[in-house]
PDB file of C-alpha atoms in Angstrom:
ATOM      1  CA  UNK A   1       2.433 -30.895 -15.669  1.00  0.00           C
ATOM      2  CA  UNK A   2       2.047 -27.504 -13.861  1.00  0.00           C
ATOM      3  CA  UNK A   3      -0.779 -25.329 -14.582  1.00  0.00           C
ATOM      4  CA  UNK A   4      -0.032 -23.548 -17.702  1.00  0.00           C
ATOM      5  CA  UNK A   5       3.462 -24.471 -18.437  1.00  0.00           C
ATOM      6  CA  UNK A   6       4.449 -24.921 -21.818  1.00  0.00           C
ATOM      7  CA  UNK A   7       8.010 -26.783 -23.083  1.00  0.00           C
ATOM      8  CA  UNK A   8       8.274 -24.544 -26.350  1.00  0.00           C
ATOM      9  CA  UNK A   9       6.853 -20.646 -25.680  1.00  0.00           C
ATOM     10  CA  UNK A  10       8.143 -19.607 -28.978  1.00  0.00           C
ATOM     11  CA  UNK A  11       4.655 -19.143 -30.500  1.00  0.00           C
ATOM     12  CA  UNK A  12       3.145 -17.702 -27.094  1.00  0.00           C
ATOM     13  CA  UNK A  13       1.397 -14.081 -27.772  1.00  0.00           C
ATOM     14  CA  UNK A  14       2.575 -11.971 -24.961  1.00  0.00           C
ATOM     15  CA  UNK A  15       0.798  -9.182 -24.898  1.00  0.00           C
ATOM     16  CA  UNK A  16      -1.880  -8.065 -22.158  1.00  0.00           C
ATOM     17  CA  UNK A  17      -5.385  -7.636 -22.391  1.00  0.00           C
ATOM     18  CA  UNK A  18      -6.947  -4.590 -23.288  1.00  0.00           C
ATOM     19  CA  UNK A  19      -8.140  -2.624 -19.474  1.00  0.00           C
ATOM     20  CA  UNK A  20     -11.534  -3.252 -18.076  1.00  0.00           C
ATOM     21  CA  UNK A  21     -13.340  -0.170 -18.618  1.00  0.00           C
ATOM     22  CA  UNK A  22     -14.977  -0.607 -15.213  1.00  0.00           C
ATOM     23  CA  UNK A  23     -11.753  -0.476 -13.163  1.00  0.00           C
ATOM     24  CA  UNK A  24     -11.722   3.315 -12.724  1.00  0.00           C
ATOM     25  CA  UNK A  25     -15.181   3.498 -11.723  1.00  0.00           C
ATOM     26  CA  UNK A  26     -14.361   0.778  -9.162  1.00  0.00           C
ATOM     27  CA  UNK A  27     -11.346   2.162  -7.859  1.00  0.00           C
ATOM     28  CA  UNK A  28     -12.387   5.470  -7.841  1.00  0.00           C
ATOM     29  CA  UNK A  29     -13.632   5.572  -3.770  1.00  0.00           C
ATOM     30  CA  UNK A  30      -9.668   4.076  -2.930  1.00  0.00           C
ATOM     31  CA  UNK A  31      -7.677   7.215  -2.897  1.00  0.00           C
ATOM     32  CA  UNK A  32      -5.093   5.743  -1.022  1.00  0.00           C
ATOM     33  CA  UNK A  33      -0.895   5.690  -1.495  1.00  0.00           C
ATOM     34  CA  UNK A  34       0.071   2.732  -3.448  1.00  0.00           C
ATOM     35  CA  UNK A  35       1.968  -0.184  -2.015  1.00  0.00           C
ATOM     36  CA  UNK A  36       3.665  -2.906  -3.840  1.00  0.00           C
ATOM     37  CA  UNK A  37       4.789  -5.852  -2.603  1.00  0.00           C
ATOM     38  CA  UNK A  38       6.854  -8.798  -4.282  1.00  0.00           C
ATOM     39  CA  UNK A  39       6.740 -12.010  -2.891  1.00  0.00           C
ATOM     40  CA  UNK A  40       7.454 -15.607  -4.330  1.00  0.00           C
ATOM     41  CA  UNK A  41       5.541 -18.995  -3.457  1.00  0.00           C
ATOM     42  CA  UNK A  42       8.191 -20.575  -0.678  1.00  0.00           C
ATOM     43  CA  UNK A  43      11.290 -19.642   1.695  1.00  0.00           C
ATOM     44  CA  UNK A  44      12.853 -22.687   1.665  1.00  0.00           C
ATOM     45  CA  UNK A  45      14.837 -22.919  -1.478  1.00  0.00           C
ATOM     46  CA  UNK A  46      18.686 -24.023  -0.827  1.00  0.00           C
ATOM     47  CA  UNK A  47      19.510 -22.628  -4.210  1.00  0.00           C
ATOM     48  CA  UNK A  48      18.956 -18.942  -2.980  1.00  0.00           C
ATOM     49  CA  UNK A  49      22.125 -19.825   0.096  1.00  0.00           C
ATOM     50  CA  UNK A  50      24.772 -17.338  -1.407  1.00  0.00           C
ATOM     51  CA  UNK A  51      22.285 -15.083  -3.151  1.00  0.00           C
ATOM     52  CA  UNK A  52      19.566 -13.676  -0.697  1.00  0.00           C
ATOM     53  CA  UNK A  53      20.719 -15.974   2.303  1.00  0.00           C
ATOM     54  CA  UNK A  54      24.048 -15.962   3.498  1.00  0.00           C
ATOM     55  CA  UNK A  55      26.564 -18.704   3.446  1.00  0.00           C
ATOM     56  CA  UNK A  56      25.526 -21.948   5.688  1.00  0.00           C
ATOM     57  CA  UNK A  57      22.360 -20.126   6.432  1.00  0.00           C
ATOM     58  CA  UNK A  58      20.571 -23.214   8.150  1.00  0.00           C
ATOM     59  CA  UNK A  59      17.277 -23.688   7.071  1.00  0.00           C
ATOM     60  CA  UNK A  60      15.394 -22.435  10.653  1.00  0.00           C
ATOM     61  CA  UNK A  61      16.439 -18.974   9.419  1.00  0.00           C
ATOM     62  CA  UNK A  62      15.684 -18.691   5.797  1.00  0.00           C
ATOM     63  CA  UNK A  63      12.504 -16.796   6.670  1.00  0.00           C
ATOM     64  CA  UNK A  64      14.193 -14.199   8.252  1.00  0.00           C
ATOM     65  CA  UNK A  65      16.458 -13.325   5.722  1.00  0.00           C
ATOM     66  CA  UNK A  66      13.370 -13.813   2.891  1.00  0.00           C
ATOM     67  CA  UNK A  67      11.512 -11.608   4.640  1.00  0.00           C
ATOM     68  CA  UNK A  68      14.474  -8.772   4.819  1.00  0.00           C
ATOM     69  CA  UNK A  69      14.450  -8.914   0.682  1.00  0.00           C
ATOM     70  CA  UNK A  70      10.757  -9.864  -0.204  1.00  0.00           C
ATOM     71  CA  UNK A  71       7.912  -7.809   2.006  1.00  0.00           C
ATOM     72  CA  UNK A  72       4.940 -10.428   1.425  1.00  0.00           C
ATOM     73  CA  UNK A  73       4.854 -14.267   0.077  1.00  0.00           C
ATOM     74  CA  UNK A  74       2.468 -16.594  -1.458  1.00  0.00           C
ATOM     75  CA  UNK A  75       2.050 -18.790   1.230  1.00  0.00           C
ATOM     76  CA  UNK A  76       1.904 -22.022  -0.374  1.00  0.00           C
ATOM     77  CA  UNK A  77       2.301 -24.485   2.572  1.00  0.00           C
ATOM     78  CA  UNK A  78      -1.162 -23.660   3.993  1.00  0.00           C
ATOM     79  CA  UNK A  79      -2.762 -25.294   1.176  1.00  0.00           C
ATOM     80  CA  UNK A  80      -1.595 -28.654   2.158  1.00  0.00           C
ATOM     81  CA  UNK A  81      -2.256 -28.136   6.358  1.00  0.00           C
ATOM     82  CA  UNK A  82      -3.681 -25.555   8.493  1.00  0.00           C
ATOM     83  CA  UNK A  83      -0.762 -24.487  10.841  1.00  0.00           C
ATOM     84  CA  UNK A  84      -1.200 -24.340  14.357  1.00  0.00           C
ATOM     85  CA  UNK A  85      -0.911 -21.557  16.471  1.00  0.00           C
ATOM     86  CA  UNK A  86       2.735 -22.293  17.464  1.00  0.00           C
ATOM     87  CA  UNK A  87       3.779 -22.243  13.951  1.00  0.00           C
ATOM     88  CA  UNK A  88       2.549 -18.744  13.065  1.00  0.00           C
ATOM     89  CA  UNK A  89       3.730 -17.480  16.118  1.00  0.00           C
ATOM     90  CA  UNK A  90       7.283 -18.406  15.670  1.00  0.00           C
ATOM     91  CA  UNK A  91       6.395 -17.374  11.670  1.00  0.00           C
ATOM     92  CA  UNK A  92       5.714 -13.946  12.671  1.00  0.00           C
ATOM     93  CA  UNK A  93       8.708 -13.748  15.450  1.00  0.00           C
ATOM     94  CA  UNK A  94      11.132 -14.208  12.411  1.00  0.00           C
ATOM     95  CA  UNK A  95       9.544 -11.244   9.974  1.00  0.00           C
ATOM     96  CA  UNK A  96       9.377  -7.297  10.365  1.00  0.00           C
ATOM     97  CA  UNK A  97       6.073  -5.852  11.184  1.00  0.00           C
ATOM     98  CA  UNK A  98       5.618  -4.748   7.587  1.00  0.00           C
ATOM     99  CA  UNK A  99       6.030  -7.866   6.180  1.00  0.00           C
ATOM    100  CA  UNK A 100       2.494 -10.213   5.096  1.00  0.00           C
ATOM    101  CA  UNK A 101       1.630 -13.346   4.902  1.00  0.00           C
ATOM    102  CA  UNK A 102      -0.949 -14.282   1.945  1.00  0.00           C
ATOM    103  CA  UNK A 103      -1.934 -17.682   2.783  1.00  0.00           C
ATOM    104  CA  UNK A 104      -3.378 -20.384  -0.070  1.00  0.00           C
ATOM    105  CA  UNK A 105      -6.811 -21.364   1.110  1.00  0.00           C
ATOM    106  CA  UNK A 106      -6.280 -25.333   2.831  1.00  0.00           C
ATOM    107  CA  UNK A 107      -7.146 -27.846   0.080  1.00  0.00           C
ATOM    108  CA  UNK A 108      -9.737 -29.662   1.955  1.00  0.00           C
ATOM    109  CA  UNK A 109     -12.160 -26.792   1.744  1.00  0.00           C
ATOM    110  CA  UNK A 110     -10.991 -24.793  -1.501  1.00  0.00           C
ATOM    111  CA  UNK A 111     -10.489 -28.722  -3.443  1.00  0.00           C
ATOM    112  CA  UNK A 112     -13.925 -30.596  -2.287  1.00  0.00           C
ATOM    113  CA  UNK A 113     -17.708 -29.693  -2.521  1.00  0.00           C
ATOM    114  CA  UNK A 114     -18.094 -30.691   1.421  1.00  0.00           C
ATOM    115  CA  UNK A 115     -15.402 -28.672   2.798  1.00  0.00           C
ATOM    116  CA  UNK A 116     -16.356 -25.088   0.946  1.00  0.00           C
ATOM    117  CA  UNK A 117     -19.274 -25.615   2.935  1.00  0.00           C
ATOM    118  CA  UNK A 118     -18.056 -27.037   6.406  1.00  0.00           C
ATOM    119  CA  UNK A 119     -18.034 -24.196   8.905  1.00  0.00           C
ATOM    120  CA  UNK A 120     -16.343 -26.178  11.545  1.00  0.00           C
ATOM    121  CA  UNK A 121     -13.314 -26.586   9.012  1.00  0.00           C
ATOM    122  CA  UNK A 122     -13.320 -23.254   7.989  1.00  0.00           C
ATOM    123  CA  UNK A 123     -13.326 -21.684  11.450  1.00  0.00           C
ATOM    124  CA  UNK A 124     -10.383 -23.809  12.057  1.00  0.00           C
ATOM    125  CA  UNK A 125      -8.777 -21.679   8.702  1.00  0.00           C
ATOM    126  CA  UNK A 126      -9.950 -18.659  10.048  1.00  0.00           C
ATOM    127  CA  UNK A 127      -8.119 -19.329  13.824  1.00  0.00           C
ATOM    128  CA  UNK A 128      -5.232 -19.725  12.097  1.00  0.00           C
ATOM    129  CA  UNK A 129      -4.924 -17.055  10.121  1.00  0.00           C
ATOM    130  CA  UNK A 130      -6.074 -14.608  13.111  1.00  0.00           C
ATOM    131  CA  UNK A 131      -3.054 -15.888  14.604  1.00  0.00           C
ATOM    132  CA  UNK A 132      -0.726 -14.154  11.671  1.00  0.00           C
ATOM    133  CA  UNK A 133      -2.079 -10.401  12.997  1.00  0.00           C
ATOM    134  CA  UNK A 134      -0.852  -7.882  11.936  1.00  0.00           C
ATOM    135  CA  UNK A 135       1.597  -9.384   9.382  1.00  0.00           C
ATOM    136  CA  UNK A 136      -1.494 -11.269   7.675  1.00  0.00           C
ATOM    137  CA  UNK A 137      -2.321 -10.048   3.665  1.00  0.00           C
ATOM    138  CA  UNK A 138      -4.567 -10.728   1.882  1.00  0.00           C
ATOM    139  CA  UNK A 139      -5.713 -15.007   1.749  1.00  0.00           C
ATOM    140  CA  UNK A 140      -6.263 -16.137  -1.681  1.00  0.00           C
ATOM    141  CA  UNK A 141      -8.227 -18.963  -3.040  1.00  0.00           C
ATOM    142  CA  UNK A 142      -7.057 -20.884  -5.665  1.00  0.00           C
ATOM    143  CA  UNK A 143      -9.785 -23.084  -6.929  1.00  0.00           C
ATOM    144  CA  UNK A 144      -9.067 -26.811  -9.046  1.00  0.00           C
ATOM    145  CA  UNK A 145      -9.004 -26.682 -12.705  1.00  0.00           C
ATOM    146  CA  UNK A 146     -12.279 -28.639 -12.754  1.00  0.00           C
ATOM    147  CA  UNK A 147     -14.084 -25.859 -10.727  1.00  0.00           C
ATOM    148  CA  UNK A 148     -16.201 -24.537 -13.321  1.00  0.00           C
ATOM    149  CA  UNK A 149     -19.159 -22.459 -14.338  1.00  0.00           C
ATOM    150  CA  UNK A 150     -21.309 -25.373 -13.074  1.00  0.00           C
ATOM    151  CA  UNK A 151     -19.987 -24.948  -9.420  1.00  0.00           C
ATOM    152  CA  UNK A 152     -21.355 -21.024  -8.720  1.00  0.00           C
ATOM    153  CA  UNK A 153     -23.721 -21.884  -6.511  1.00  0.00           C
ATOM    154  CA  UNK A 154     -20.866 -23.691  -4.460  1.00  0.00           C
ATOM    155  CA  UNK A 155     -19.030 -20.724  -4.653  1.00  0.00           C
ATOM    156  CA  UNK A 156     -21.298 -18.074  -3.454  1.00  0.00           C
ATOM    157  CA  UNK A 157     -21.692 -20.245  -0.254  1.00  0.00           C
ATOM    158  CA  UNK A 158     -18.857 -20.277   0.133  1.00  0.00           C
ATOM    159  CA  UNK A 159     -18.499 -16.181   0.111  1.00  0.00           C
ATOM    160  CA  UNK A 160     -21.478 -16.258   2.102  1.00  0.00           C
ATOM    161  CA  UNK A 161     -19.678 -17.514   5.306  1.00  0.00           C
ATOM    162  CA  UNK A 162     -16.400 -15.479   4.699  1.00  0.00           C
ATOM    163  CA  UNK A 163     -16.133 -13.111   7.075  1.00  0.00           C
ATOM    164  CA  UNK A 164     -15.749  -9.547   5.216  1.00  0.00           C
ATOM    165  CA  UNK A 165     -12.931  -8.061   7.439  1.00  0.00           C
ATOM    166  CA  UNK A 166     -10.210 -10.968   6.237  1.00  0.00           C
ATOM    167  CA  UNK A 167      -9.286 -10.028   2.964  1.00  0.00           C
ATOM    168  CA  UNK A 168      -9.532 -12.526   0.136  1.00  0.00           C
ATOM    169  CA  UNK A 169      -9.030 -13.251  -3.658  1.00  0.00           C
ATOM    170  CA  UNK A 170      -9.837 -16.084  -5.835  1.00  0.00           C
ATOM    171  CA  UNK A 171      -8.130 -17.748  -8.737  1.00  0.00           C
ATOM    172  CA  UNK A 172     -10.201 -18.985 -11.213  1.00  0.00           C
ATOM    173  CA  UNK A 173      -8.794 -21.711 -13.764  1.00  0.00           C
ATOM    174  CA  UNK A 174     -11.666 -23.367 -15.381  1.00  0.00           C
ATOM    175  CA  UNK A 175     -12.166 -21.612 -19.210  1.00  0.00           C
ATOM    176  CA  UNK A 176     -15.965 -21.398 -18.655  1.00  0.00           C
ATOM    177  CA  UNK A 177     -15.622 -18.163 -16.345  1.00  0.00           C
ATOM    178  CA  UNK A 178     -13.594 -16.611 -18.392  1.00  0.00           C
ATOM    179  CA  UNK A 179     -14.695 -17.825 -22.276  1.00  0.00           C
ATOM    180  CA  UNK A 180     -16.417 -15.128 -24.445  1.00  0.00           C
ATOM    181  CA  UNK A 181     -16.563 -12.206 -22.060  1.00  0.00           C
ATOM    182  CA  UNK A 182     -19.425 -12.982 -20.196  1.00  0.00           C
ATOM    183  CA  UNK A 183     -19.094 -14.658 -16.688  1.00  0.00           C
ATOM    184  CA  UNK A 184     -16.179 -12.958 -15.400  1.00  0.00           C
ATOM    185  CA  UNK A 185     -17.616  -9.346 -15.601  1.00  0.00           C
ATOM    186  CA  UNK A 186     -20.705 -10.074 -13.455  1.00  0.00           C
ATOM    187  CA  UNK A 187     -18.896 -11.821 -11.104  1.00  0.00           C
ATOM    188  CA  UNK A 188     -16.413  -8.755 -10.850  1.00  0.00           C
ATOM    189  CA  UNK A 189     -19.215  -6.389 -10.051  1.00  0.00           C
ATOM    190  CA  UNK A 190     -20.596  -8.969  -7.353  1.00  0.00           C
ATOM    191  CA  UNK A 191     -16.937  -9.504  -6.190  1.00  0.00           C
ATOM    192  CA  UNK A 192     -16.815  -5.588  -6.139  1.00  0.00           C
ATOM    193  CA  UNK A 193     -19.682  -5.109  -4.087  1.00  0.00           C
ATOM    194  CA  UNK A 194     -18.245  -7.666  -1.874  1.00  0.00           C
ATOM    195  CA  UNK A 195     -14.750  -6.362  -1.183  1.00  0.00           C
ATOM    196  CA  UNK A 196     -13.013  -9.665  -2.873  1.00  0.00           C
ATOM    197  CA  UNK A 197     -10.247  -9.664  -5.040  1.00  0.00           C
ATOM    198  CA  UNK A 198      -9.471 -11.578  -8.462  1.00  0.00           C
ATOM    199  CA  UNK A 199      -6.128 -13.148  -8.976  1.00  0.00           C
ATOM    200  CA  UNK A 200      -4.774 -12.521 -12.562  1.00  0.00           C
ATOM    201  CA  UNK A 201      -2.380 -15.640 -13.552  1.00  0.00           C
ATOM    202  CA  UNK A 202       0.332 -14.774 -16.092  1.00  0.00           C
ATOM    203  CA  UNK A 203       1.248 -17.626 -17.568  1.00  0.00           C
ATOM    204  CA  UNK A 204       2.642 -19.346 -20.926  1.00  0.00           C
ATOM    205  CA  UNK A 205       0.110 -22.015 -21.685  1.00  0.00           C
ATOM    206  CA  UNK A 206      -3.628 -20.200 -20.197  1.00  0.00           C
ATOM    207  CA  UNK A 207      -3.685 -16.869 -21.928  1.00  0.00           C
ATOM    208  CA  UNK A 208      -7.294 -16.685 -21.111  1.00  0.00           C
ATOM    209  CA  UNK A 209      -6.826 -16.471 -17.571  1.00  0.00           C
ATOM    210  CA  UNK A 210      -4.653 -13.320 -18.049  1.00  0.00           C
ATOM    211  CA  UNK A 211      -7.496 -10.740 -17.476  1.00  0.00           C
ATOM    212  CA  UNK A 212      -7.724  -7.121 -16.800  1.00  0.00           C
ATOM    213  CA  UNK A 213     -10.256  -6.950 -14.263  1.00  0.00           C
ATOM    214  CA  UNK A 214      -9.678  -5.405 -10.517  1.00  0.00           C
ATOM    215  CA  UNK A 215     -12.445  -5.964  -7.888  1.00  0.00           C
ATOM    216  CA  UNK A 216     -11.196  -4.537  -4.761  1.00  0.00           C
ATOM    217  CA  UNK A 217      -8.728  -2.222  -3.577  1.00  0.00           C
ATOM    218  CA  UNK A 218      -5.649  -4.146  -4.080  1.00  0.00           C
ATOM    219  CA  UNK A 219      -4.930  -6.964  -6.519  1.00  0.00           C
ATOM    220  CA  UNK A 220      -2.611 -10.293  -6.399  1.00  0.00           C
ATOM    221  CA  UNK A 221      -0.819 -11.627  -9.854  1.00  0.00           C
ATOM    222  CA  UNK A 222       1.435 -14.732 -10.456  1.00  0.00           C
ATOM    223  CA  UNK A 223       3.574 -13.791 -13.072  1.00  0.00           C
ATOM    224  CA  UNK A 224       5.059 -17.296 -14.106  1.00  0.00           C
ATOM    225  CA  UNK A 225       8.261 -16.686 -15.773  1.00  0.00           C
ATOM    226  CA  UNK A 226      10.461 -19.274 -18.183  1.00  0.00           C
ATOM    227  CA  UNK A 227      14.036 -19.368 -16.837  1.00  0.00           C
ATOM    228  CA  UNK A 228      14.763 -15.639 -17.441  1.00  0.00           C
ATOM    229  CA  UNK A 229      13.530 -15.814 -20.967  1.00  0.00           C
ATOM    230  CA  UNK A 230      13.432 -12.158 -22.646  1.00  0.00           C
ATOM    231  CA  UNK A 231       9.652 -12.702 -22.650  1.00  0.00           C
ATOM    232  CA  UNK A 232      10.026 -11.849 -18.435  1.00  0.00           C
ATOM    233  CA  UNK A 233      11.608  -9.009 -19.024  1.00  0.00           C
ATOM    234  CA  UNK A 234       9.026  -7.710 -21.364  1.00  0.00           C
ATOM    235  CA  UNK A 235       6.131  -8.801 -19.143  1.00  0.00           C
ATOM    236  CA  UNK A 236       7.321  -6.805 -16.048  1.00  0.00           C
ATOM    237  CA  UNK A 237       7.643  -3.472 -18.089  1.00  0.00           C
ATOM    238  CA  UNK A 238       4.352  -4.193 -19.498  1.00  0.00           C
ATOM    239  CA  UNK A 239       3.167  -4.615 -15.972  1.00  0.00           C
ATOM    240  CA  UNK A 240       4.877  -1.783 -14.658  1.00  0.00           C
ATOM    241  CA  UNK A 241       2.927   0.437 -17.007  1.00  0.00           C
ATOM    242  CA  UNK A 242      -0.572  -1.288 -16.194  1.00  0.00           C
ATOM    243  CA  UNK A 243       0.146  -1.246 -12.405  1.00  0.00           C
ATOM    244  CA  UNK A 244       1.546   2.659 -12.625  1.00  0.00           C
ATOM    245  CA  UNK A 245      -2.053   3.313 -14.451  1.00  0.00           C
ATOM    246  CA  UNK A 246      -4.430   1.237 -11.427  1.00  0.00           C
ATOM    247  CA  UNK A 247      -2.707   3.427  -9.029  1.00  0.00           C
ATOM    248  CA  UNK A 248      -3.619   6.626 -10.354  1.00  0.00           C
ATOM    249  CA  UNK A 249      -6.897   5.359 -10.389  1.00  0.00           C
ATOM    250  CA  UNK A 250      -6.601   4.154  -7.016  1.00  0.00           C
ATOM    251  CA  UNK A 251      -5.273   1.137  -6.699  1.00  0.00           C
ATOM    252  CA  UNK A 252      -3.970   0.491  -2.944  1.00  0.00           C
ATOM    253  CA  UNK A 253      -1.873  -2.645  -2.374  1.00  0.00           C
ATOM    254  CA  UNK A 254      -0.136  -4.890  -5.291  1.00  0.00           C
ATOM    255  CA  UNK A 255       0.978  -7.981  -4.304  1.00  0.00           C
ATOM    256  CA  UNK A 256       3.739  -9.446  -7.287  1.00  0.00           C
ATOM    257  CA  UNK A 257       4.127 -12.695  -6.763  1.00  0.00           C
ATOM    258  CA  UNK A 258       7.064 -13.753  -9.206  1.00  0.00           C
ATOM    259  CA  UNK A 259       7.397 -17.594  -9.823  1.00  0.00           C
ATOM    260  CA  UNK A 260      10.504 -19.406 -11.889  1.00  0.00           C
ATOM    261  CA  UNK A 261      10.947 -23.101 -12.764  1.00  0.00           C
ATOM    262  CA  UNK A 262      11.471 -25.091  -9.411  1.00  0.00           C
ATOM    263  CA  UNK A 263      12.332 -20.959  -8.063  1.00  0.00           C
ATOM    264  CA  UNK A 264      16.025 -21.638  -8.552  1.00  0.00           C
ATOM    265  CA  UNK A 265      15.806 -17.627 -10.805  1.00  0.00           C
ATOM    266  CA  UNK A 266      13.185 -15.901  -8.551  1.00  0.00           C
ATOM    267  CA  UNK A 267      16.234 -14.154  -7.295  1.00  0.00           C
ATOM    268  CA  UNK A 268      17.263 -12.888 -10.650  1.00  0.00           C
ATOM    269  CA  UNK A 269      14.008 -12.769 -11.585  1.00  0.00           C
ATOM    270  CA  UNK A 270      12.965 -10.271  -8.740  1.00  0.00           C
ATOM    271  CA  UNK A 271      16.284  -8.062  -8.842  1.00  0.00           C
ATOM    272  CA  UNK A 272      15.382  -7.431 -12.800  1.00  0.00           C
ATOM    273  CA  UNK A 273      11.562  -6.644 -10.946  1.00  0.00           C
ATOM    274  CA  UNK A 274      13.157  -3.955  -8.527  1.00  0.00           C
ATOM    275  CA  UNK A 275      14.838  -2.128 -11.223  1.00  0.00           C
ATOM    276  CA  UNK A 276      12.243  -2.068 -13.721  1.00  0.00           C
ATOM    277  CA  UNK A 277       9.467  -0.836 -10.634  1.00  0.00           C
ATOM    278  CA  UNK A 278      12.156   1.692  -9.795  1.00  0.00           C
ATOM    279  CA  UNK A 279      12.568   3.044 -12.925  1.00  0.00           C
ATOM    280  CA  UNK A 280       8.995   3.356 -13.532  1.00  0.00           C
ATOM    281  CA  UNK A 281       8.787   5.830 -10.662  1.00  0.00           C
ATOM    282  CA  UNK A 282       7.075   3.391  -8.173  1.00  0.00           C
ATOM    283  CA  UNK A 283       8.253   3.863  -4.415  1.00  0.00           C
ATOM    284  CA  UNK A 284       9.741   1.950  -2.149  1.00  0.00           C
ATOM    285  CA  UNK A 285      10.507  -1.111  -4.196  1.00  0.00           C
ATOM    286  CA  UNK A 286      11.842  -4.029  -2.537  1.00  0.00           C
ATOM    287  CA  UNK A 287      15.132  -4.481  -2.608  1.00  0.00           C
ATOM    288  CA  UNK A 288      17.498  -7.703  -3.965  1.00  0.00           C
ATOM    289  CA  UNK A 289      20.976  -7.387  -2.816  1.00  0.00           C
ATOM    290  CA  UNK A 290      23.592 -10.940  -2.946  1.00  0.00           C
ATOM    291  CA  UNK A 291      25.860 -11.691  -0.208  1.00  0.00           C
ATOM    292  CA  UNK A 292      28.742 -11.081  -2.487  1.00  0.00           C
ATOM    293  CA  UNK A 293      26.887  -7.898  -3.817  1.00  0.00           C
ATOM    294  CA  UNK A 294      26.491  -6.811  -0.018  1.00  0.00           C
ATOM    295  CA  UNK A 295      30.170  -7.683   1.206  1.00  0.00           C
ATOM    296  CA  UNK A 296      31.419  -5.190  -1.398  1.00  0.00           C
ATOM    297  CA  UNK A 297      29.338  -2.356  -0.053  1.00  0.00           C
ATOM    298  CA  UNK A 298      30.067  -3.321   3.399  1.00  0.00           C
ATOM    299  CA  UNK A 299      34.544  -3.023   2.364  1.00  0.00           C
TER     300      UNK A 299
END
């Protein structure tokens, strides 16, 4: 079963977590316009061919008409191979300058104790990704369920060798760091100090890992959502609001990374996004427009 996915949300308490009192104080030295971003986990979905992609897009050129709707995605396909440099180079020939990459840590060295320490592999991540330039966001690191507690020491050698000016979050899913309120504020302040972000996780089945903590200048959330249930709806205002308070204090880059069952609604999903973000007053939402939509303004 996917992380966190329930078959009956019914009973599921929806609302958000209270804000960590220390994000003002730790956004306070930002300063800087906000920019959101809304991305989803994959281009290749046939279902969005008549919503987002033309009719008889081929394949080859779904990523250029993704990445003239969404502005960043959650680069999923990383996590199972490192790409070579051919790859991101014809990656980056399909997408406007403005448009990022966040790339999902390779398994091999996010997955198994030898490969969060194995510089050679990790260089091999980090050539990669210096291959994505200018259209690179932040990586993100999303750790196995298992990874626990237990495992810090692991992790901060891991840190250790990651070089500070490639920007990274993690996504912790184990309930130790996040049971009683006492792991995950520590690590904040060390993450903090260290320039690293935290992913918050919205989803049905792991309310614990829905937290309220912000450790660098931006921040990354997978909001999960349940076929369009009203429950999404209600979760992006609610977000709207938080995200509208972060940038006051300072919050620089948002990355929304919106997620439906097998992504067939992301589409949906992401037009109800743009108008709630544009109603709240944010600027320069991304923009959702159908082919059908788009050959009535074009008449």
């Amino acid at each position: 079963m996917e992380f966190g996915k329930l078959e009956d949300i019914s009973l599921v308490d929806w609302h958000m977590p209270s804000d960590d009192p220390k994000n003002a104080a730790r956004l306070l030295s930002a300063q800087k316009d906000h920019k959101l971003y809304f991305g989803s986990p994959a281009w290749g979905n046939k279902h969005w061919v008549g919503k987002i992609y033309p009719p008889k897009t081929p394949p080859e050129k779904f990523l250029y008409y993704y990445s003239r709707n969404f502005n960043c995605i959650e680069l999923n396909t990383t996590h199972y191979r490192i790409p070579d440099e051919a790859t991101a180079k014809e990656w980056i020939s399909q997408v406007p300058e403005n448009f990022l990459f966040c790339p999902k840590l390779f398994k091999d060295i996010s997955h198994t104790r030898t490969g969060m320490v194995d510089k050679a592999l990790l260089k091999t991540w980090l050539d990669f990704i210096q291959h994505l330039g200018r259209n690179l966001g932040p990586c993100f690191v999303q750790f196995h369920e298992q990874f626990s507690y237990q495992d810090k020491v692991l992790l901060f050698k891991f840190l250790e060798s990651w070089p500070s000016e490639f920007k990274l979050s993690l996504e912790l899913r184990h309930p130790s760091w996040f049971e009683n309120g006492k792991i995950l504020p520590a690590l904040t302040d060390y993450l903090h100090r260290r320039n690293i972000g935290l992913v918050i996780t919205d989803v049905a089945g792991r309310r614990d890992v829905l937290h309220s903590s912000v450790s660098a200048p931006w921040t990354m959330i997978r909001l999960i959502g349940n076929d369009l249930d009203p429950s999404d709806e209600i979760r992006l205002y609610d977000w709207a609001e938080r995200l509208n308070s972060w940038a006051q204090m300072g919050l620089q880059e948002t990355y929304l990374l919106l997620h439906q069952e097998e992504d067939i609604h992301t589409i949906e999903f992401a037009q109800m996004a743009e108008e709630i973000f544009t109603g709240e007053g944010f600027p320069d939402v991304p923009t959702f427009t159908f082919e059908k939509e788009r050959d009535l303004f074009n008449y």
